[in-house]
Coordinates of C-alpha atoms and ligand atoms in Angstrom, one line a residue:
X1 CA 42.5 2.0 -117.1
X2 CA 44.0 -1.1 -117.0
X3 CA 46.2 -0.4 -113.4
X4 CA 42.9 0.4 -112.1
X5 CA 41.4 -2.5 -113.0
X6 CA 43.7 -4.5 -112.2
X7 CA 44.3 -2.7 -108.3
X8 CA 40.2 -3.6 -107.9
X9 CA 40.9 -6.9 -109.4
X10 CA 43.6 -7.3 -106.4
X11 CA 41.3 -5.9 -103.9
X12 CA 38.5 -8.5 -104.6
X13 CA 40.9 -11.4 -104.9
X14 CA 39.1 -14.8 -103.4
X15 CA 39.2 -17.4 -103.2
X16 CA 41.1 -21.5 -103.7
X17 CA 38.7 -23.7 -101.6
X18 CA 40.6 -26.1 -98.7
X19 CA 38.7 -28.9 -97.4
X20 CA 37.8 -29.2 -93.0
X21 CA 36.3 -31.3 -90.8
X22 CA 33.3 -32.9 -90.0
X23 CA 30.4 -31.1 -89.0
X24 CA 29.0 -28.8 -86.4
X25 CA 26.6 -26.4 -85.0
X26 CA 24.6 -24.0 -86.7
X27 CA 27.3 -24.5 -89.9
X28 CA 26.3 -26.9 -92.9
X29 CA 26.7 -30.6 -92.1
X30 CA 28.7 -32.6 -94.8
X31 CA 30.4 -29.7 -96.3
X32 CA 33.1 -27.3 -94.3
X33 CA 34.7 -25.8 -97.0
X34 CA 37.2 -22.2 -97.0
X35 CA 38.4 -19.9 -99.8
X36 CA 41.4 -18.8 -99.5
X37 CA 43.0 -15.8 -101.9
X38 CA 44.1 -17.1 -105.1
X39 CA 47.4 -15.7 -106.2
X40 CA 46.4 -15.0 -109.4
X41 CA 43.4 -12.1 -111.5
X42 CA 43.4 -10.9 -113.9
X43 CA 39.9 -8.6 -116.1
X44 CA 37.5 -9.9 -118.2
X45 CA 38.8 -6.2 -120.0
X46 CA 41.8 -7.4 -121.2
X47 CA 40.4 -9.8 -123.2
X48 CA 38.4 -7.4 -125.0
X49 CA 35.7 -7.2 -123.1
X50 CA 32.4 -4.4 -123.8
X51 CA 30.2 -4.3 -121.3
X52 CA 27.2 -2.5 -123.1
X53 CA 24.6 -4.9 -122.7
X54 CA 24.8 -5.2 -126.6
X55 CA 28.4 -6.6 -127.8
X56 CA 28.8 -10.0 -127.3
X57 CA 31.3 -11.5 -124.8
X58 CA 31.4 -14.9 -125.3
X59 CA 35.4 -15.3 -126.3
X60 CA 36.1 -12.7 -124.5
X61 CA 34.7 -15.5 -121.4
X62 CA 36.7 -18.6 -123.6
X63 CA 39.5 -17.2 -124.1
X64 CA 40.4 -15.2 -120.6
X65 CA 39.0 -18.6 -119.1
X66 CA 41.9 -20.5 -121.4
X67 CA 44.6 -18.4 -120.3
X68 CA 43.4 -18.6 -116.6
X69 CA 44.1 -22.3 -117.1
X70 CA 47.7 -22.4 -117.1
X71 CA 47.3 -20.8 -113.3
X72 CA 45.6 -24.0 -112.2
X73 CA 49.1 -25.5 -110.8
X74 CA 50.4 -22.4 -109.6
X75 CA 47.2 -22.1 -107.1
X76 CA 44.3 -21.0 -109.2
X77 CA 43.0 -18.1 -110.1
X78 CA 40.8 -15.4 -110.4
X79 CA 38.4 -13.5 -113.6
X80 CA 37.1 -10.1 -112.7
X81 CA 34.0 -9.0 -113.7
X82 CA 34.2 -5.2 -113.0
X83 CA 30.7 -3.2 -113.5
X84 CA 28.7 -3.2 -116.8
X85 CA 26.2 -5.3 -118.9
X86 CA 28.7 -8.6 -120.1
X87 CA 26.3 -10.2 -123.2
X88 CA 27.1 -12.9 -123.2
X89 CA 26.5 -17.3 -124.4
X90 CA 27.4 -20.4 -123.1
X91 CA 31.0 -20.4 -121.7
X92 CA 33.2 -23.1 -119.4
X93 CA 34.8 -22.8 -116.2
X94 CA 38.1 -23.8 -115.4
X95 CA 40.0 -25.9 -111.7
X96 CA 41.1 -23.6 -109.3
X97 CA 39.6 -21.4 -111.0
X98 CA 37.3 -17.6 -108.9
X99 CA 34.8 -15.8 -111.0
X100 CA 34.7 -13.1 -109.1
X101 CA 31.1 -10.5 -110.2
X102 CA 31.9 -6.2 -108.6
X103 CA 28.8 -4.8 -107.7
X104 CA 27.2 -3.4 -110.4
X105 CA 28.4 -6.1 -112.7
X106 CA 25.4 -8.3 -114.9
X107 CA 26.1 -11.4 -116.7
X108 CA 23.6 -11.4 -119.6
X109 CA 22.8 -14.6 -120.8
X110 CA 21.8 -14.0 -125.3
X111 CA 18.6 -14.3 -125.8
X112 CA 19.7 -15.7 -129.7
X113 CA 19.1 -19.2 -130.0
X114 CA 22.0 -18.9 -132.7
X115 CA 24.4 -18.4 -130.0
X116 CA 23.2 -21.4 -127.9
X117 CA 25.7 -24.9 -128.9
X118 CA 23.1 -28.6 -128.4
X119 CA 24.8 -30.9 -126.3
X120 CA 24.0 -34.3 -125.2
X121 CA 21.5 -35.3 -122.8
X122 CA 22.9 -36.4 -119.1
X123 CA 23.3 -39.8 -119.2
X124 CA 21.0 -40.7 -116.4
X125 CA 18.1 -39.3 -118.0
X126 CA 18.5 -40.2 -121.7
X127 CA 16.9 -37.1 -123.2
X128 CA 16.2 -33.7 -122.5
X129 CA 14.4 -33.1 -120.1
X130 CA 11.5 -30.5 -122.1
X131 CA 12.1 -32.7 -125.4
X132 CA 13.5 -35.7 -126.9
X133 CA 17.1 -35.7 -127.8
X134 CA 19.9 -32.7 -127.1
X135 CA 19.6 -29.7 -125.0
X136 CA 20.8 -26.4 -125.3
X137 CA 24.6 -25.9 -122.9
X138 CA 24.5 -23.9 -120.0
X139 CA 25.6 -20.5 -119.5
X140 CA 28.2 -21.3 -117.4
X141 CA 29.8 -24.7 -117.7
X142 CA 31.1 -27.1 -114.9
X143 CA 32.7 -30.1 -116.2
X144 CA 35.2 -32.7 -114.5
X145 CA 36.6 -29.9 -112.5
X146 CA 37.5 -29.6 -108.5
X147 CA 37.5 -25.8 -106.4
X148 CA 36.0 -23.5 -108.9
X149 CA 34.1 -20.9 -107.1
X150 CA 31.3 -18.2 -108.5
X151 CA 31.2 -15.8 -106.5
X152 CA 31.2 -12.0 -106.2
X153 CA 30.0 -8.6 -104.2
X154 CA 26.3 -9.5 -104.6
X155 CA 27.3 -9.3 -108.7
X156 CA 24.3 -10.3 -111.0
X157 CA 24.3 -12.8 -113.1
X158 CA 20.5 -12.4 -115.8
X159 CA 19.8 -15.3 -118.1
X160 CA 16.8 -13.4 -119.8
X161 CA 14.5 -15.6 -120.1
X162 CA 11.0 -14.6 -121.3
X163 CA 12.2 -15.2 -125.1
X164 CA 12.6 -18.7 -123.5
X165 CA 9.8 -19.1 -121.9
X166 CA 7.1 -17.9 -124.6
X167 CA 8.7 -20.2 -127.0
X168 CA 8.4 -23.0 -124.4
X169 CA 5.1 -22.0 -123.6
X170 CA 3.8 -21.5 -127.5
X171 CA 6.1 -25.4 -128.1
X172 CA 8.2 -23.9 -130.9
X173 CA 11.3 -25.0 -128.6
X174 CA 13.5 -27.3 -130.3
X175 CA 15.6 -28.4 -127.9
X176 CA 15.0 -28.4 -123.8
X177 CA 15.8 -24.6 -122.3
X178 CA 19.4 -24.0 -120.6
X179 CA 19.6 -23.3 -117.4
X180 CA 21.9 -20.7 -115.5
X181 CA 24.9 -22.4 -113.8
X182 CA 25.5 -26.1 -114.8
X183 CA 28.4 -28.3 -113.4
X184 CA 29.2 -31.8 -114.4
X185 CA 30.7 -34.0 -112.5
X186 CA 33.0 -31.7 -110.0
X187 CA 34.0 -31.8 -106.6
X188 CA 34.5 -28.5 -104.4
X189 CA 32.1 -26.1 -105.7
X190 CA 31.2 -22.7 -104.4
X191 CA 28.4 -20.2 -105.3
X192 CA 27.7 -17.3 -103.2
X193 CA 27.2 -13.7 -102.4
X194 CA 25.7 -13.0 -106.4
X195 CA 21.9 -12.6 -107.9
X196 CA 20.6 -14.4 -110.0
X197 CA 17.6 -13.8 -112.6
X198 CA 15.6 -14.8 -115.1
X199 CA 17.1 -18.4 -115.9
X200 CA 15.5 -19.8 -118.7
X201 CA 14.6 -23.5 -116.9
X202 CA 17.4 -24.6 -113.8
X203 CA 19.5 -21.7 -111.7
X204 CA 22.0 -24.0 -110.4
X205 CA 22.7 -27.1 -111.3
X206 CA 25.1 -29.8 -109.8
X207 CA 25.3 -32.9 -111.4
X208 CA 27.2 -35.9 -110.7
X209 CA 29.0 -33.4 -107.9
X210 CA 30.6 -33.8 -104.1
X211 CA 31.3 -30.7 -102.3
X212 CA 29.0 -28.3 -103.7
X213 CA 28.0 -25.3 -100.8
X214 CA 25.9 -22.5 -102.6
X215 CA 25.8 -20.0 -100.0
X216 CA 24.3 -16.6 -99.3
X217 CA 22.5 -15.9 -102.5
X218 CA 19.5 -14.7 -104.1
X219 CA 17.6 -16.6 -106.6
X220 CA 14.4 -15.4 -108.6
X221 CA 12.0 -15.5 -111.6
X222 CA 8.8 -13.7 -112.1
X223 CA 5.5 -15.7 -110.9
X224 CA 4.5 -16.7 -114.5
X225 CA 8.0 -18.1 -115.9
X226 CA 6.9 -21.1 -116.8
X227 CA 8.4 -24.6 -114.6
X228 CA 11.8 -22.0 -114.2
X229 CA 13.5 -23.8 -111.0
X230 CA 16.2 -22.4 -108.4
X231 CA 18.7 -24.7 -107.2
X232 CA 18.4 -28.6 -107.9
X233 CA 21.0 -30.7 -106.8
X234 CA 21.2 -34.0 -109.1
X235 CA 22.9 -37.4 -108.3
X236 CA 25.7 -35.4 -105.8
X237 CA 27.1 -35.7 -102.0
X238 CA 28.0 -34.0 -100.0
X239 CA 25.6 -30.1 -100.7
X240 CA 25.3 -27.4 -98.9
X241 CA 22.6 -25.0 -99.0
X242 CA 22.0 -22.5 -96.6
X243 CA 21.4 -18.3 -96.4
X244 CA 19.5 -18.4 -99.9
X245 CA 17.0 -15.9 -100.8
X246 CA 14.6 -18.0 -103.7
X247 CA 11.4 -17.3 -105.4
X248 CA 10.6 -18.6 -108.6
X249 CA 8.0 -19.9 -110.9
X250 CA 8.3 -24.4 -110.2
X251 CA 10.7 -25.0 -107.8
X252 CA 12.1 -23.5 -105.3
X253 CA 14.6 -26.1 -104.2
X254 CA 14.3 -29.6 -106.5
X255 CA 16.5 -32.8 -105.3
X256 CA 16.8 -35.3 -108.0
X257 CA 19.0 -38.1 -109.0
X258 CA 18.1 -39.4 -112.5
X259 CA 15.2 -40.7 -115.0
X260 CA 14.0 -44.2 -114.7
X261 CA 15.9 -46.6 -116.6
X262 CA 18.4 -44.3 -117.8
X263 CA 18.4 -43.8 -113.8
X264 CA 18.6 -46.8 -112.7
X265 CA 21.4 -48.1 -115.2
X266 CA 23.3 -45.2 -114.5
X267 CA 22.9 -45.4 -110.3
X268 CA 23.8 -42.2 -109.0
X269 CA 22.3 -41.1 -105.6
X270 CA 22.1 -37.8 -104.5
X271 CA 23.3 -38.2 -100.7
X272 CA 24.4 -35.8 -97.5
X273 CA 22.0 -32.9 -98.3
X274 CA 21.8 -30.6 -96.0
X275 CA 18.9 -26.7 -96.0
X276 CA 19.5 -24.5 -93.7
X277 CA 18.5 -21.1 -92.8
X278 CA 16.7 -20.3 -96.7
X279 CA 13.5 -18.3 -98.0
X280 CA 11.4 -19.5 -100.3
X281 CA 8.8 -19.2 -102.7
X282 CA 7.0 -20.8 -105.4
X283 CA 4.0 -20.2 -107.4
X284 CA 3.5 -23.0 -109.6
X285 CA 5.5 -26.5 -108.3
X286 CA 6.8 -27.2 -104.6
X287 CA 9.1 -24.6 -102.4
X288 CA 11.3 -27.8 -101.6
X289 CA 10.6 -30.5 -103.7
X290 CA 12.2 -34.5 -103.8
X291 CA 11.8 -36.3 -107.5
X292 CA 9.8 -36.7 -109.4
X293 CA 12.6 -37.7 -111.3
X294 CA 14.9 -40.0 -108.4
X295 CA 15.5 -43.6 -109.9
X296 CA 19.2 -42.9 -108.4
X297 CA 17.7 -42.5 -105.2
X298 CA 17.8 -39.5 -102.3
X299 CA 18.8 -40.4 -99.2
X300 CA 20.0 -38.8 -95.6
X301 CA 19.0 -35.2 -96.8
X302 CA 18.4 -32.5 -93.9
X303 CA 17.0 -29.6 -93.7
X304 CA 15.8 -26.6 -91.2
X305 CA 14.6 -23.5 -90.1
X306 CA 13.7 -22.7 -93.1
X307 CA 11.2 -20.0 -93.9
X308 CA 8.4 -21.1 -96.3
X309 CA 5.2 -19.1 -97.6
X310 CA 3.2 -17.7 -101.0
X311 CA 4.0 -20.5 -102.3
X312 CA 0.9 -23.7 -103.9
X313 CA 3.1 -26.2 -101.9
X314 CA 5.7 -26.4 -99.1
X315 CA 7.4 -29.5 -99.3
X316 CA 6.7 -32.5 -102.1
X317 CA 8.0 -36.2 -103.1
X318 CA 7.2 -37.1 -106.2
X319 CA 7.5 -40.1 -107.5
X320 CA 6.2 -43.3 -109.7
X321 CA 5.8 -47.4 -110.8
X322 CA 8.3 -47.4 -113.6
X323 CA 11.6 -45.0 -111.0
X324 CA 12.4 -47.6 -109.6
X325 CA 15.8 -45.6 -106.9
X326 CA 14.4 -44.9 -103.0
X327 CA 13.5 -41.7 -100.8
X328 CA 14.8 -42.3 -97.5
X329 CA 16.3 -40.6 -94.3
X330 CA 14.8 -37.6 -94.6
X331 CA 14.9 -34.6 -91.3
X332 CA 12.3 -31.9 -91.9
X333 CA 12.6 -30.1 -88.9
X334 CA 12.3 -26.2 -87.8
X335 CA 9.1 -24.6 -90.5
X336 CA 7.4 -21.8 -90.8
X337 CA 4.9 -21.9 -93.5
X338 CA 2.7 -19.2 -94.8
X339 CA 0.2 -18.6 -97.3
X340 CA 0.7 -22.7 -98.6
X341 CA -1.5 -24.0 -100.4
X342 CA -1.0 -27.3 -99.7
X343 CA 1.5 -27.9 -96.7
X344 CA 3.3 -31.9 -97.2
X345 CA 2.5 -34.2 -99.7
X346 CA 4.1 -37.5 -101.3
X347 CA 2.9 -39.2 -104.6
X348 CA 2.7 -42.2 -106.4
X349 CA 1.4 -40.7 -109.3
X350 CA 3.7 -37.7 -110.8
X351 CA 6.0 -37.7 -113.6
X352 CA 5.7 -38.4 -117.3
X353 CA 8.4 -41.1 -118.4
X354 CA 11.3 -40.3 -120.9
X355 CA 10.4 -43.0 -123.7
X356 CA 8.1 -46.3 -123.3
X357 CA 10.5 -48.0 -122.8
X358 CA 10.9 -48.4 -119.0
X359 CA 9.9 -50.4 -116.3
X360 CA 6.6 -50.3 -114.6
X361 CA 7.8 -53.0 -112.6
X362 CA 10.4 -50.4 -111.3
X363 CA 8.8 -49.4 -108.2
X364 CA 10.2 -46.6 -106.3
X365 CA 10.4 -46.7 -102.4
X366 CA 9.9 -43.9 -100.2
X367 CA 10.9 -44.5 -96.2
X368 CA 12.1 -42.6 -92.7
X369 CA 10.3 -39.5 -93.7
X370 CA 10.3 -37.1 -90.8
X371 CA 8.8 -34.3 -90.9
X372 CA 8.5 -32.2 -87.0
X373 CA 8.2 -29.0 -85.5
X374 CA 6.4 -26.7 -88.2
X375 CA 4.0 -24.0 -87.7
X376 CA 1.7 -23.0 -90.7
X377 CA -0.4 -20.4 -91.2
X378 CA -3.2 -20.4 -93.8
X379 CA -2.6 -23.7 -94.9
X380 CA -5.4 -25.2 -96.9
X381 CA -4.5 -28.8 -97.4
X382 CA -2.5 -30.2 -94.5
X383 CA -0.6 -33.1 -95.9
X384 CA -2.1 -35.7 -99.4
X385 CA -0.3 -38.6 -98.1
X386 CA -0.9 -41.1 -101.3
X387 CA 1.1 -43.9 -101.8
X388 CA 1.9 -47.1 -104.4
X389 CA -1.1 -49.8 -103.7
X390 CA 2.3 -52.7 -104.6
X391 CA 4.7 -50.1 -102.8
X392 CA 3.2 -47.9 -99.8
X393 CA 4.6 -45.7 -98.3
X394 CA 6.4 -46.2 -95.1
X395 CA 7.6 -45.0 -91.9
X396 CA 6.1 -41.0 -92.2
X397 CA 6.5 -39.3 -89.0
X398 CA 4.7 -36.2 -88.0
X399 CA 5.7 -34.4 -85.0
X400 CA 5.4 -30.8 -83.1
X401 CA 2.6 -30.0 -85.8
X402 CA 0.3 -26.9 -86.1
X403 CA -1.3 -25.7 -88.8
X404 CA -4.2 -23.4 -89.6
X405 CA -6.1 -22.3 -92.4
X406 CA -7.6 -19.0 -93.4
X407 CA -11.5 -20.4 -93.9
X408 CA -12.9 -21.6 -91.2
X409 CA -12.3 -25.3 -91.8
X410 CA -9.2 -27.1 -90.9
X411 CA -7.0 -28.3 -93.2
X412 CA -7.0 -31.2 -94.2
X413 CA -5.7 -34.5 -95.0
X414 CA -5.7 -37.2 -97.3
X415 CA -3.7 -40.4 -96.8
X416 CA -3.5 -44.2 -98.6
X417 CA -1.0 -46.3 -99.5
X418 CA 1.2 -45.1 -96.3
X419 CA 2.0 -45.7 -93.2
X420 CA 3.2 -44.2 -90.4
X421 CA 2.6 -42.4 -87.0
X422 CA 2.6 -39.2 -85.3
X423 CA 2.6 -37.1 -81.9
X424 CA 1.8 -33.6 -81.1
X425 CA -0.1 -32.6 -85.3
X426 CA -2.9 -30.3 -85.3
X427 CA -5.3 -30.2 -86.9
X428 CA -4.9 -35.2 -86.2
X429 CA -3.8 -36.8 -89.1
X430 CA -5.5 -39.6 -91.1
X431 CA -5.3 -42.7 -88.5
X432 CA -3.1 -44.5 -91.4
X433 CA -0.6 -41.5 -89.6
X434 CA -2.3 -42.0 -86.1
X435 CA -0.4 -44.4 -83.8
X436 CA 1.9 -43.3 -81.7
X437 CA 2.3 -46.0 -79.4
X438 CA 2.4 -49.0 -82.2
X439 CA 4.7 -50.8 -83.8
X440 CA 5.0 -48.5 -86.5
X441 CA 5.8 -45.3 -83.9
X442 CA 8.7 -47.0 -82.4
X443 CA 10.0 -46.7 -85.6
X444 CA 9.5 -43.5 -86.0
X445 CA 10.2 -42.4 -82.1
X446 CA 12.2 -44.8 -80.5
X447 CA 15.6 -45.4 -81.9
X448 CA 17.0 -41.6 -80.5
X449 CA 15.1 -39.3 -77.7
X450 CA 13.9 -36.5 -80.3
X451 CA 13.9 -37.9 -83.8
X452 CA 16.2 -35.5 -85.0
X453 CA 19.2 -37.5 -85.9
X454 CA 17.5 -40.2 -86.8
X455 CA 18.1 -39.4 -90.4
X456 CA 21.6 -38.2 -90.2
Ligands
NAG1 C1 35.8 -26.0 -90.0 O1 37.0 -26.0 -90.7 C2 37.6 -24.6 -90.0 C3 38.8 -24.4 -89.8 O2 39.7 -25.3 -90.5 C4 37.5 -24.9 -88.4 O3 38.1 -24.2 -87.9 C5 35.8 -25.8 -88.2 O4 36.3 -25.5 -86.5 C6 35.7 -26.3 -89.0 N1 34.4 -26.9 -89.3 C7 33.8 -27.8 -88.5 C8 32.0 -27.5 -87.7 O5 34.0 -28.4 -88.7
NAG2 C1 33.1 -27.1 -122.8 O1 33.2 -28.0 -122.4 C2 32.6 -29.3 -123.1 C3 32.7 -30.7 -122.7 O2 34.0 -30.7 -121.8 C4 33.1 -29.7 -124.6 O3 32.5 -30.5 -125.4 C5 33.1 -27.8 -124.9 O4 33.7 -27.7 -126.4 C6 33.5 -26.5 -124.6 N1 33.4 -25.3 -124.8 C7 34.2 -24.8 -124.8 C8 34.0 -23.3 -125.5 O5 35.8 -24.7 -124.9
NAG3 C1 26.1 -11.4 -98.4 O1 25.9 -11.5 -100.0 C2 26.3 -9.8 -99.1 C3 26.2 -9.1 -100.8 O2 25.7 -10.0 -101.8 C4 26.8 -9.3 -98.3 O3 26.7 -8.0 -98.3 C5 27.2 -10.3 -97.2 O4 28.0 -9.6 -96.3 C6 27.1 -11.6 -97.7 N1 26.5 -12.5 -96.3 C7 27.0 -13.3 -95.9 C8 26.5 -13.4 -94.3 O5 28.3 -13.8 -96.4
NAG4 C1 21.7 -7.5 -105.1 O1 21.4 -6.7 -106.1 C2 20.1 -7.1 -106.2 C3 20.1 -6.8 -107.6 O2 21.1 -7.0 -108.7 C4 19.7 -6.3 -105.5 O3 17.5 -6.2 -106.0 C5 19.4 -6.4 -103.9 O4 19.2 -5.3 -103.3 C6 21.1 -6.6 -103.6 N1 21.2 -6.6 -102.4 C7 22.5 -6.5 -102.0 C8 22.2 -7.3 -100.2 O5 22.9 -5.7 -102.1
NAG5 C1 12.9 -24.0 -134.4 O1 13.3 -24.6 -136.1 C2 12.2 -24.5 -136.7 C3 12.8 -25.0 -137.3 O2 13.9 -25.2 -137.8 C4 13.0 -22.6 -136.4 O3 11.9 -22.2 -137.8 C5 12.4 -21.9 -135.3 O4 12.9 -20.1 -135.3 C6 13.0 -23.4 -133.6 N1 12.8 -22.6 -133.3 C7 13.7 -22.0 -131.9 C8 12.5 -21.5 -130.7 O5 14.9 -21.4 -132.1
NAG6 C1 30.2 -13.0 -99.0 O1 30.0 -12.1 -98.9 C2 30.9 -10.9 -96.7 C3 31.2 -10.1 -97.5 O2 32.0 -9.7 -98.7 C4 32.7 -12.7 -97.5 O3 32.7 -12.4 -96.0 C5 32.3 -13.9 -97.3 O4 33.5 -14.7 -96.8 C6 31.6 -13.9 -98.7 N1 31.5 -15.4 -98.9 C7 31.9 -16.4 -99.5 C8 31.2 -17.9 -99.6 O5 32.1 -15.9 -100.6
NAG7 C1 -4.2 -17.5 -97.8 O1 -2.8 -18.5 -98.9 C2 -3.3 -18.6 -100.1 C3 -2.6 -19.1 -101.2 O2 -3.0 -20.9 -100.9 C4 -3.5 -16.9 -100.7 O3 -3.3 -17.1 -102.3 C5 -4.2 -16.0 -100.3 O4 -4.2 -15.1 -100.6 C6 -3.6 -16.3 -98.6 N1 -4.5 -15.3 -97.9 C7 -4.0 -14.0 -97.1 C8 -4.7 -13.9 -96.4 O5 -2.9 -14.0 -97.1
NAG8 C1 -3.6 -36.2 -103.8 O1 -2.9 -37.0 -104.0 C2 -3.3 -37.5 -105.5 C3 -2.4 -38.7 -106.2 O2 -1.3 -37.6 -106.6 C4 -4.7 -37.1 -106.2 O3 -5.3 -37.7 -107.5 C5 -5.9 -36.9 -105.4 O4 -6.5 -36.0 -106.2 C6 -5.0 -35.7 -104.0 N1 -6.1 -35.5 -103.0 C7 -6.6 -34.0 -103.0 C8 -7.5 -33.8 -101.9 O5 -6.0 -32.8 -103.1
NAG9 C1 7.8 -27.6 -81.7 O1 7.9 -26.7 -82.9 C2 8.1 -25.4 -82.2 C3 8.0 -24.5 -83.6 O2 9.2 -24.8 -84.2 C4 9.2 -24.9 -81.8 O3 9.1 -23.8 -80.7 C5 8.9 -25.8 -80.5 O4 10.0 -25.6 -79.4 C6 8.6 -26.9 -80.4 N1 8.1 -28.6 -79.8 C7 8.7 -29.2 -78.7 C8 8.5 -29.8 -77.7 O5 10.0 -29.5 -79.3
NAG10 C1 -4.0 -47.8 -102.7 O1 -4.2 -47.5 -103.5 C2 -5.3 -47.9 -104.3 C3 -5.5 -47.6 -106.2 O2 -3.3 -47.0 -106.0 C4 -6.7 -48.2 -104.1 O3 -7.7 -48.8 -104.9 C5 -6.0 -48.8 -102.9 O4 -7.6 -48.4 -102.2 C6 -5.1 -47.9 -101.2 N1 -5.3 -49.1 -100.6 C7 -5.4 -48.5 -99.1 C8 -5.5 -49.3 -98.0 O5 -5.8 -47.2 -99.0

């Protein structure tokens, strides 16, 4: 048995990360990581794990990874998880590690809150997202790592979140819910070729990270799973998300960077993010969301070739007074939308405050946002751009957008405290965004021939 396992682990050998050159065609900008095989591999079975779906394997995972730490300076190592149902609570990854889930392997999150440690809030949030104070540690964690890979042959990470959703909905949580994967302060991180199911809250949360590549994963929680979110790049840079299918209760992909005074003083932006070739669905949130926690700033984001469907909202920019920070240099292009209630929105009155110490005069900036090459069918509200009187949204640039509704009347636009311009947009946008040849339109369309590279 042990030999068979060793053989299987050898066959499944993956993959140290190496960083290559800059951007190219048909590939992610900002990130070009290639994987090289790890020279060592062990199976979780060698640490006494039992894949019966009932035995708690937290210690087996912790011991295996402790053992694999010693290979960090020898090219790194792989932890191989064979077919089976592997129940566990939190464990930490280590640098130069590949966690590989074989086809038929499922890591199951424990449903017993006493198995879950409480950890301090993130410094850029100052408190748990859902409740003041600490929060449950995530299922799979990384702290100050480099070169970590979570991958497999379509293995599954299943958070068994139903109990957490029920506690959340009945207000019986004592701390904010855990995420499935949280990687903090790390670089060269790959998550690929896996299925994520039933996250208690977020699925994948890279925070204070750089060089993160999330590729070819499928993420789903039921439509009624409250505030479950797919991927959350948070105060991180050089992030690529591609070839993914995400269908969740709330936001599919949400970009964030900290909360009010905590995020302002931590001061770590999310920047250089490329999202491409993804299929996104969000039953009560937005398929692509910016904020509302954006106090460290969000900039240089490119989203292209995405399908957004059967959702409440397509692309949403959220902020509020007290956030400070900015969202700027964002280009969203080549979008197909279907059965989306509200295609685009930008709101300056969205989101709560962590406590009453926020500075109401910390005004957020929303500037230089390009939305282009969009076809939407069965859209009810085309766009709702509601800015902040003291800090209006500027340079909202719309180009080549066609949105149709199912009812007889066309999709509608709503605007206030916003400026920008548009060309080839149907139905006609609100007057604030209509002027095509004015000074403000040149901010949109003159600096480059097609506006596309303006955001990069
Ligand atoms: C990514 O890195 C590989 C390996 O070094 C290289 O062959 C390829 O050209 C790079 N791609 C881009 C777009 O830079
Ligand atoms: C996981 O890492 C955190 C942060 O370094 C540490 O506090 C915690 O004790 C670690 N847990 C285990 C089981 O190693
Ligand atoms: C995506 O992952 C599946 C297994 O989950 C694999 O069969 C397929 O080859 C992968 N595709 C790419 C483009 O990596
Ligand atoms: C991956 O696994 C999930 C269930 O774990 C399954 O629904 C899906 O069809 C699989 N995808 C591929 C490409 O094998
Ligand atoms: C919250 O704390 C109370 C009182 O200690 C406890 O009865 C309850 O089970 C806890 N809730 C959860 C979800 O752990
Ligand atoms: C995903 O799986 C495919 C098929 O096995 C493999 O070719 C590819 O390198 C894997 N990608 C990553 C990023 O692990
Ligand atoms: C149109 O989109 C709405 C969501 O806004 C959805 O409820 C409805 O079923 C869709 N209609 C059709 C015919 O698909
Ligand atoms: C537009 O957004 C604002 C602020 O988020 C909201 O108050 C208003 O009700 C929305 N209007 C429509 C028609 O949805
Ligand atoms: C307008 O957008 C559509 C859909 O993305 C695209 O097929 C078409 O080429 C665009 N037209 C121009 C003139 O760029
Ligand atoms: C800006 O918003 C305020 C409400 O916050 C509203 O009273 C005012 O009319 C708006 N200004 C414009 C120009 O729409």
